[in-house]
């Protein structure tokens, strides 16, 4: 079967993107089940885009401030993504909430990775919030994106223990441990979805 086409969206260091790039390079696109066809971002000058360029991939940047309204930005992001005809879109540390147009076009095949065990600690500060709450375990969640903030159907989760010393650096080391689990989980999930297909039955994601 032909490899599925992935567009990956990033906002930062792009280590999750790198894990996907490495997985495709290690197995070959056909065996992995997917290839990355483009990388998009909401800002320029980030390591995530440099990783894409090093891998020889086309990139695009779609900044909110370059558009008159949030809706216009959302449409431009959807158009830029659609230009690469993706089967799946992956938000790998993409720190923006997409709008109606993007979801109308990519809903049900738009995946996000979040650094907490949803539905606990959604939003932009999942690691910090779990620590502030005093959680003893946290982790990461790979899920489909719906129109809420980190509320879509869960595909897979990974657990990470909180250590006493995590309070000393406001969760920086904890986030690094979560990201290690997150990268492995994301590579696994994207490969499975691409190779084996999936259905979303209410809140339940079924991968045969
Ligand atoms: C990940 O922990 C992701 O869940 C969060 O931001 C981090 C992105 O890391 N939203 P990277 O850019 O993939 O290194």
CSV table of C-alpha atoms and ligand atoms in Angstrom, one decimal:
chain,number,residue,atom,x,y,z
A,1,UNK,CA,0.0,0.0,0.0
A,2,UNK,CA,1.2,3.5,-0.8
A,3,UNK,CA,2.5,5.5,2.2
A,4,UNK,CA,0.0,7.9,3.7
A,5,UNK,CA,0.8,11.6,3.3
A,6,UNK,CA,1.5,13.6,6.5
A,7,UNK,CA,1.6,17.3,7.1
A,8,UNK,CA,3.1,18.1,10.5
A,9,UNK,CA,2.5,21.4,12.2
A,10,UNK,CA,5.0,22.8,14.7
A,11,UNK,CA,5.7,25.9,16.9
A,12,UNK,CA,8.9,25.1,18.7
A,13,UNK,CA,11.8,22.8,18.9
A,14,UNK,CA,10.3,20.0,16.8
A,15,UNK,CA,11.6,17.0,18.6
A,16,UNK,CA,8.3,15.1,18.0
A,17,UNK,CA,8.7,16.0,14.3
A,18,UNK,CA,12.2,14.7,14.4
A,19,UNK,CA,11.1,11.4,15.9
A,20,UNK,CA,8.6,11.0,13.0
A,21,UNK,CA,11.3,12.0,10.4
A,22,UNK,CA,13.7,9.4,12.0
A,23,UNK,CA,11.1,6.7,12.0
A,24,UNK,CA,10.3,7.2,8.3
A,25,UNK,CA,14.0,7.3,7.5
A,26,UNK,CA,14.7,4.2,9.5
A,27,UNK,CA,12.0,1.9,8.1
A,28,UNK,CA,11.3,3.6,4.8
A,29,UNK,CA,8.0,5.3,4.1
A,30,UNK,CA,6.3,2.2,2.7
A,31,UNK,CA,7.1,0.0,5.7
A,32,UNK,CA,6.3,2.7,8.2
A,33,UNK,CA,3.1,3.4,6.3
A,34,UNK,CA,3.5,7.2,6.1
A,35,UNK,CA,5.8,9.9,4.7
A,36,UNK,CA,6.0,13.5,5.8
A,37,UNK,CA,5.2,15.7,2.7
A,38,UNK,CA,5.4,19.2,4.3
A,39,UNK,CA,5.9,21.0,7.7
A,40,UNK,CA,3.9,24.0,8.6
A,41,UNK,CA,4.4,26.5,11.5
A,42,UNK,CA,2.6,29.5,13.0
A,43,UNK,CA,6.0,31.4,13.4
A,44,UNK,CA,9.3,31.6,11.6
A,45,UNK,CA,12.8,31.1,13.0
A,46,UNK,CA,12.1,27.9,15.0
A,47,UNK,CA,14.2,24.8,15.3
A,48,UNK,CA,11.2,22.7,14.1
A,49,UNK,CA,11.4,24.4,10.6
A,50,UNK,CA,15.1,23.9,10.5
A,51,UNK,CA,14.7,20.2,11.1
A,52,UNK,CA,12.2,20.1,8.2
A,53,UNK,CA,14.6,22.0,5.9
A,54,UNK,CA,17.5,19.7,6.9
A,55,UNK,CA,15.3,16.8,5.8
A,56,UNK,CA,14.7,18.5,2.5
A,57,UNK,CA,11.0,19.0,3.1
A,58,UNK,CA,8.9,21.9,1.9
A,59,UNK,CA,7.8,24.2,4.7
A,60,UNK,CA,5.2,27.0,5.1
A,61,UNK,CA,4.6,29.6,7.8
A,62,UNK,CA,1.2,31.0,8.5
A,63,UNK,CA,1.2,33.7,11.2
A,64,UNK,CA,-2.0,35.0,12.8
A,65,UNK,CA,-0.6,38.6,12.7
A,66,UNK,CA,-0.3,38.5,8.9
A,67,UNK,CA,-4.1,38.1,8.5
A,68,UNK,CA,-6.9,40.5,9.2
A,69,UNK,CA,-8.9,38.1,11.3
A,70,UNK,CA,-8.5,34.8,13.1
A,71,UNK,CA,-10.9,33.3,10.5
A,72,UNK,CA,-8.8,34.5,7.6
A,73,UNK,CA,-5.7,32.9,9.3
A,74,UNK,CA,-7.5,29.7,9.8
A,75,UNK,CA,-8.6,29.6,6.1
A,76,UNK,CA,-5.0,30.4,5.0
A,77,UNK,CA,-3.6,27.6,7.3
A,78,UNK,CA,-6.2,25.2,5.9
A,79,UNK,CA,-5.3,26.2,2.3
A,80,UNK,CA,-1.6,25.9,2.9
A,81,UNK,CA,-2.1,22.4,4.4
A,82,UNK,CA,-4.5,21.2,1.7
A,83,UNK,CA,-2.0,22.1,-1.0
A,84,UNK,CA,0.0,19.1,0.1
A,85,UNK,CA,-3.0,16.8,0.0
A,86,UNK,CA,-2.4,15.1,3.4
A,87,UNK,CA,-4.2,11.9,4.5
A,88,UNK,CA,-3.3,12.9,8.1
A,89,UNK,CA,-2.3,16.1,9.8
A,90,UNK,CA,-0.2,16.0,13.0
A,91,UNK,CA,0.0,18.9,15.4
A,92,UNK,CA,3.4,18.2,17.1
A,93,UNK,CA,3.7,21.0,19.6
A,94,UNK,CA,1.7,23.4,17.4
A,95,UNK,CA,0.6,26.0,19.9
A,96,UNK,CA,-2.5,27.3,18.2
A,97,UNK,CA,-6.2,26.4,18.3
A,98,UNK,CA,-7.4,25.9,14.8
A,99,UNK,CA,-10.8,27.2,13.7
A,100,UNK,CA,-14.0,25.9,11.9
A,101,UNK,CA,-12.6,25.9,8.4
A,102,UNK,CA,-9.5,23.9,9.3
A,103,UNK,CA,-11.7,21.4,11.2
A,104,UNK,CA,-14.2,21.1,8.4
A,105,UNK,CA,-11.4,20.1,6.1
A,106,UNK,CA,-9.3,18.0,8.4
A,107,UNK,CA,-11.5,16.9,11.3
A,108,UNK,CA,-11.3,13.2,11.9
A,109,UNK,CA,-7.8,13.1,10.6
A,110,UNK,CA,-6.1,15.8,12.6
A,111,UNK,CA,-4.0,14.4,15.5
A,112,UNK,CA,-2.5,16.3,18.4
A,113,UNK,CA,-0.1,15.3,21.1
A,114,UNK,CA,-0.6,16.9,24.6
A,115,UNK,CA,1.8,16.7,27.6
A,116,UNK,CA,-0.7,15.5,30.2
A,117,UNK,CA,-3.2,12.7,30.8
A,118,UNK,CA,-6.4,14.2,29.3
A,119,UNK,CA,-9.0,15.1,30.4
A,120,UNK,CA,-6.8,16.3,33.2
A,121,UNK,CA,-4.8,19.5,32.6
A,122,UNK,CA,-5.8,20.6,29.1
A,123,UNK,CA,-4.4,23.8,27.6
A,124,UNK,CA,-1.0,25.4,27.1
A,125,UNK,CA,0.4,24.5,30.5
A,126,UNK,CA,-0.3,20.8,31.0
A,127,UNK,CA,3.0,20.0,32.6
A,128,UNK,CA,3.0,23.0,35.0
A,129,UNK,CA,-0.7,22.5,35.9
A,130,UNK,CA,-0.2,18.8,36.8
A,131,UNK,CA,2.7,19.7,39.1
A,132,UNK,CA,0.8,22.6,40.7
A,133,UNK,CA,-2.1,20.2,41.4
A,134,UNK,CA,0.2,17.7,43.1
A,135,UNK,CA,-0.5,14.9,40.7
A,136,UNK,CA,1.7,11.8,41.3
A,137,UNK,CA,1.5,10.6,37.8
A,138,UNK,CA,1.1,12.5,34.5
A,139,UNK,CA,2.1,11.8,31.0
A,140,UNK,CA,1.0,12.4,27.4
A,141,UNK,CA,-2.1,11.9,25.3
A,142,UNK,CA,-2.3,11.5,21.5
A,143,UNK,CA,-5.8,12.4,20.4
A,144,UNK,CA,-7.9,13.6,17.5
A,145,UNK,CA,-8.7,17.3,17.5
A,146,UNK,CA,-12.2,18.5,17.8
A,147,UNK,CA,-13.6,22.0,18.4
A,148,UNK,CA,-12.7,22.1,22.1
A,149,UNK,CA,-9.3,22.6,23.7
A,150,UNK,CA,-7.7,19.1,24.0
A,151,UNK,CA,-11.1,17.5,24.2
A,152,UNK,CA,-11.2,15.2,21.1
A,153,UNK,CA,-11.3,11.3,21.1
A,154,UNK,CA,-8.2,9.8,22.8
A,155,UNK,CA,-6.1,7.5,20.6
A,156,UNK,CA,-3.3,6.5,23.1
A,157,UNK,CA,-1.7,7.7,26.4
A,158,UNK,CA,1.6,7.2,28.1
A,159,UNK,CA,2.2,7.5,31.9
A,160,UNK,CA,5.1,9.3,33.6
A,161,UNK,CA,5.7,9.4,37.3
A,162,UNK,CA,6.2,12.8,39.0
A,163,UNK,CA,9.2,13.0,41.3
A,164,UNK,CA,9.7,15.2,44.3
A,165,UNK,CA,12.6,17.0,42.6
A,166,UNK,CA,10.4,18.0,39.7
A,167,UNK,CA,9.1,20.9,41.9
A,168,UNK,CA,12.6,22.4,41.9
A,169,UNK,CA,12.7,23.3,38.2
A,170,UNK,CA,9.0,24.0,37.7
A,171,UNK,CA,8.6,20.9,35.6
A,172,UNK,CA,11.4,21.3,33.1
A,173,UNK,CA,12.9,17.9,33.7
A,174,UNK,CA,9.4,16.4,34.0
A,175,UNK,CA,8.5,17.8,30.6
A,176,UNK,CA,11.7,16.3,29.1
A,177,UNK,CA,10.7,12.8,30.6
A,178,UNK,CA,7.2,13.3,29.2
A,179,UNK,CA,8.5,14.2,25.8
A,180,UNK,CA,10.6,11.0,25.7
A,181,UNK,CA,7.4,9.0,26.1
A,182,UNK,CA,5.5,11.3,23.8
A,183,UNK,CA,7.9,10.8,20.9
A,184,UNK,CA,7.7,7.1,21.1
A,185,UNK,CA,4.0,7.1,21.4
A,186,UNK,CA,3.4,9.5,18.6
A,187,UNK,CA,5.6,7.5,16.2
A,188,UNK,CA,3.8,4.3,17.2
A,189,UNK,CA,0.3,5.9,16.8
A,190,UNK,CA,0.9,7.6,13.5
A,191,UNK,CA,2.4,4.4,12.1
A,192,UNK,CA,-0.6,2.3,13.3
A,193,UNK,CA,-3.2,4.7,12.0
A,194,UNK,CA,-1.4,5.0,8.6
A,195,UNK,CA,-0.8,1.2,8.2
A,196,UNK,CA,-4.0,-0.2,9.7
A,197,UNK,CA,-6.6,2.5,9.3
A,198,UNK,CA,-9.0,3.5,12.1
A,199,UNK,CA,-12.6,4.4,12.9
A,200,UNK,CA,-13.9,6.9,15.5
A,201,UNK,CA,-17.0,5.5,17.2
A,202,UNK,CA,-18.3,8.2,19.5
A,203,UNK,CA,-15.4,8.8,21.8
A,204,UNK,CA,-13.7,5.5,21.1
A,205,UNK,CA,-11.0,5.3,18.5
A,206,UNK,CA,-10.7,1.8,17.0
A,207,UNK,CA,-7.6,0.7,15.2
A,208,UNK,CA,-8.0,-2.8,13.8
B,1,LIG,C1,5.3,18.6,23.4
B,1,LIG,O1,5.4,18.2,24.8
B,1,LIG,C2,3.9,18.9,23.1
B,1,LIG,O2,2.9,18.0,23.7
B,1,LIG,C3,3.7,20.2,23.6
B,1,LIG,O3,4.9,20.9,23.3
B,1,LIG,C4,5.9,20.0,23.2
B,1,LIG,C5,6.5,20.1,21.8
B,1,LIG,O4,7.8,19.6,21.8
B,1,LIG,N1,2.5,20.8,23.2
B,1,LIG,P1,8.6,19.6,20.4
B,1,LIG,O5,8.5,20.9,19.7
B,1,LIG,O6,8.1,18.4,19.6
B,1,LIG,O7,10.1,19.3,20.8
